[in-house]
mmCIF file of C-alpha atoms in Angstrom:
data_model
loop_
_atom_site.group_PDB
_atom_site.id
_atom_site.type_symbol
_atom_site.label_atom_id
_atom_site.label_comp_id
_atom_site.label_asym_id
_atom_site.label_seq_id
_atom_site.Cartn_x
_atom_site.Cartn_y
_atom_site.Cartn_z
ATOM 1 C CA UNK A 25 18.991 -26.420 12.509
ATOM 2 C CA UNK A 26 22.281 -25.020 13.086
ATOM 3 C CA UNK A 27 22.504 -23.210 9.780
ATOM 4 C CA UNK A 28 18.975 -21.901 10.464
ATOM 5 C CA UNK A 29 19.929 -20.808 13.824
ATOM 6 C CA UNK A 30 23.409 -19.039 12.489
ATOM 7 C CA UNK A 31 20.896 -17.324 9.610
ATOM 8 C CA UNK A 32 18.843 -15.945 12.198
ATOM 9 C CA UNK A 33 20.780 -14.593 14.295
ATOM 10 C CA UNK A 34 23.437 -13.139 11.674
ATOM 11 C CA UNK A 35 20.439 -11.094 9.933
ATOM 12 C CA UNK A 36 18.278 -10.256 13.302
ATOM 13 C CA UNK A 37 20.721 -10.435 16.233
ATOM 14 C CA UNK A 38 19.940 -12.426 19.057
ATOM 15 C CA UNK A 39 16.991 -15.022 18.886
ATOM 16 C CA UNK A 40 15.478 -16.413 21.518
ATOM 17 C CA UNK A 41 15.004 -20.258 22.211
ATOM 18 C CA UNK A 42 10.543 -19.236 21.668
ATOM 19 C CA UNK A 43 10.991 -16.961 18.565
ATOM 20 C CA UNK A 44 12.798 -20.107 17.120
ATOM 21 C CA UNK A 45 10.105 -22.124 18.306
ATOM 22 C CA UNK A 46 7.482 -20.138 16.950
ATOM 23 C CA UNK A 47 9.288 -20.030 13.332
ATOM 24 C CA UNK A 48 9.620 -23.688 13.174
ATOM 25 C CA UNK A 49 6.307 -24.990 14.349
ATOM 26 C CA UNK A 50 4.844 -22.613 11.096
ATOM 27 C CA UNK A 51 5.890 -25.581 9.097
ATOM 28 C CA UNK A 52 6.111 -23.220 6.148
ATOM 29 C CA UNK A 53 9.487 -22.667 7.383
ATOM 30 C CA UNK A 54 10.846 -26.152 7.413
ATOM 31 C CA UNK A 55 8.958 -26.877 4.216
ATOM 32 C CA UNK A 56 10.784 -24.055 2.107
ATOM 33 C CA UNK A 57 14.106 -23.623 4.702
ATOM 34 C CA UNK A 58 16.629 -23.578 2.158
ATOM 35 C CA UNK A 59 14.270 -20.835 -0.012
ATOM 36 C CA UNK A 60 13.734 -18.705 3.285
ATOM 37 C CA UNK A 61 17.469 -19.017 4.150
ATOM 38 C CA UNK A 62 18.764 -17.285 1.353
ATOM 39 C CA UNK A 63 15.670 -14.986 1.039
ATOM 40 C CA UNK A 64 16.577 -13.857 4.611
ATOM 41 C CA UNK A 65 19.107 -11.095 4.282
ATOM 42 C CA UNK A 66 17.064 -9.249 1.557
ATOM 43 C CA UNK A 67 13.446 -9.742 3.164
ATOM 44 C CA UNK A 68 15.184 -8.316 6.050
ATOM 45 C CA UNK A 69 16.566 -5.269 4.701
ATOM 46 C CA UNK A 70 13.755 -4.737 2.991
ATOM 47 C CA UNK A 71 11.507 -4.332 6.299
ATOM 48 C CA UNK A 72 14.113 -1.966 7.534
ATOM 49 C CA UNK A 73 14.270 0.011 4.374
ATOM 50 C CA UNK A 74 10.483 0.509 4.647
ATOM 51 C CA UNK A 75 9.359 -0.093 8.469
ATOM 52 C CA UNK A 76 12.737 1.694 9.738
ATOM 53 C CA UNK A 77 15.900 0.069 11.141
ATOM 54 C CA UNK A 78 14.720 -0.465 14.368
ATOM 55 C CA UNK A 79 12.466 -3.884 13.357
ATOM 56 C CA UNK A 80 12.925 -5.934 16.379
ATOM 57 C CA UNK A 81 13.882 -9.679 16.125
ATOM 58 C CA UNK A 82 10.384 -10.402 17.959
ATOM 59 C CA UNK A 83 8.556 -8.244 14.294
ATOM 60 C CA UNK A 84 10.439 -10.507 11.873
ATOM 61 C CA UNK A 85 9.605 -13.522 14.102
ATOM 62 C CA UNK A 86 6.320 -12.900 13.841
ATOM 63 C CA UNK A 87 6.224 -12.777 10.176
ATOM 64 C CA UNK A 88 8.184 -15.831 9.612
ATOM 65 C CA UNK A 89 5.976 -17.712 11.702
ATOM 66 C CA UNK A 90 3.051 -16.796 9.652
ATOM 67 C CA UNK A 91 2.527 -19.331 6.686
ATOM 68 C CA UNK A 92 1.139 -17.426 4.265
ATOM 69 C CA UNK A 93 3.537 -14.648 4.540
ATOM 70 C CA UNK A 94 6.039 -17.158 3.631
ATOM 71 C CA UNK A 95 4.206 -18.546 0.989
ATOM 72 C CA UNK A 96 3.714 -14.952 -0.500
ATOM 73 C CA UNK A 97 7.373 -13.631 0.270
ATOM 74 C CA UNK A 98 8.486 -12.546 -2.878
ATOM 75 C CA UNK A 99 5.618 -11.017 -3.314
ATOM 76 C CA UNK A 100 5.755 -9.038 -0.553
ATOM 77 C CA UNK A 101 8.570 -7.814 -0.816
ATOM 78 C CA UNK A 102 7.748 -6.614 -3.892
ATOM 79 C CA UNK A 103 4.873 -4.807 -3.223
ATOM 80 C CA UNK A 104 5.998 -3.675 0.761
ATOM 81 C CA UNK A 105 7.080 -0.262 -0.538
ATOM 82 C CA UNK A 106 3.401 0.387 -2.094
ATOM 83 C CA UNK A 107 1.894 -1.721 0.687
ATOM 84 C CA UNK A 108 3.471 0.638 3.433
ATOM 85 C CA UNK A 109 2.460 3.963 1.480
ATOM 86 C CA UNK A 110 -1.095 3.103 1.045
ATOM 87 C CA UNK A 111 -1.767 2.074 4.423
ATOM 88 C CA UNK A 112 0.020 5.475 5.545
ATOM 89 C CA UNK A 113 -2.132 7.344 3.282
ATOM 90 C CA UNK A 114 -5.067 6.239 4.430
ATOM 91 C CA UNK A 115 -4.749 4.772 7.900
ATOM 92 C CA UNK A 116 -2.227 8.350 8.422
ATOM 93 C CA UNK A 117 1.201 9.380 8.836
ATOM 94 C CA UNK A 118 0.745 7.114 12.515
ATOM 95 C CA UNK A 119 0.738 4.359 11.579
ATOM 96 C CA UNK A 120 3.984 2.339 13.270
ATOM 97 C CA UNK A 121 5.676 -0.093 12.184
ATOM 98 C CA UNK A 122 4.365 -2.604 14.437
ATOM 99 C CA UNK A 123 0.654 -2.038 13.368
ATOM 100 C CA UNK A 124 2.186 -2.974 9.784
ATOM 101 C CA UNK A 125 4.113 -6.056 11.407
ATOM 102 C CA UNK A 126 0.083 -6.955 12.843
ATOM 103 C CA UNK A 127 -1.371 -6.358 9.097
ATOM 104 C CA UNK A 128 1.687 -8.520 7.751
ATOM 105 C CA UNK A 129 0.675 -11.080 10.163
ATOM 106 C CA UNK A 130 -2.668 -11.850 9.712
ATOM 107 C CA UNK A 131 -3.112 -14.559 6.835
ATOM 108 C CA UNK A 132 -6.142 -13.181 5.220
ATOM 109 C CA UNK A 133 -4.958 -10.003 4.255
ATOM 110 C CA UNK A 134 -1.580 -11.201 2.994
ATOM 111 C CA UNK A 135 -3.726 -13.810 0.770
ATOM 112 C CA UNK A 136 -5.310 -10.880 -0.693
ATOM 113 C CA UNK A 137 -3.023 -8.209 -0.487
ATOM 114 C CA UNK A 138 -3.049 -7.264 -4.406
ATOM 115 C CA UNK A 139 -7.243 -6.913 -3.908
ATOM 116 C CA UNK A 140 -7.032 -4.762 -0.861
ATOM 117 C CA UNK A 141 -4.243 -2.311 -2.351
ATOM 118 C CA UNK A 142 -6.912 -1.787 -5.434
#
């Protein structure tokens, strides 16, 4: 817990006492930490490469707390540049980066995120 804790907060800032909460009761946390420790600093610069520097602790908390983002990380990460593009192209130049954090976050469309960019 302590290394997790010092992870967190040296690539997000400040976490609070429910975002850690929230990442650890996901389970798919605990049951890949050592994975999702070292993915950390690169899954976090690539949301700010592609949703913009200003991803708040509270966006990446979100996503870490959602199992099958986890499960599909590298993925993701992979594909978060086209991802990002397509939604803008057709969802519009509007589209924030918290309405991508929401998409991110909901475990259906991360399951089938390959389909739904076809």
């Amino acid at each position: 817990l302590p290394d997790l804790v010092a992870t967190l907060r040296l690539n997000l800032g400040e976490i609070t006492p429910g975002g850690l909460v929230r990442i650890l009761s996901a389970g798919s946390i605990v049951a890949n930490l050592d994975a999702m420790m070292s993915k950390l600093p690169d899954l976090v610069a690539t949301l700010r490469d592609h949703l913009g520097d200003d991803i708040t602790p509270d966006n990446v908390v979100r996503l870490l707390s959602t199992s099958s983002f986890v499960a599909n990380v590298d993925v993701i990460m992979i594909t978060l540049p086209d991802l990002v593009a397509t939604l803008r192209h057709h969802l519009g130049d509007s589209i924030t980066r918290d309405d991508v954090v929401r998409v991110l976050s909901t475990s259906s469309f991360v399951a089938n995120v390959d389909t739904i960019m076809i």
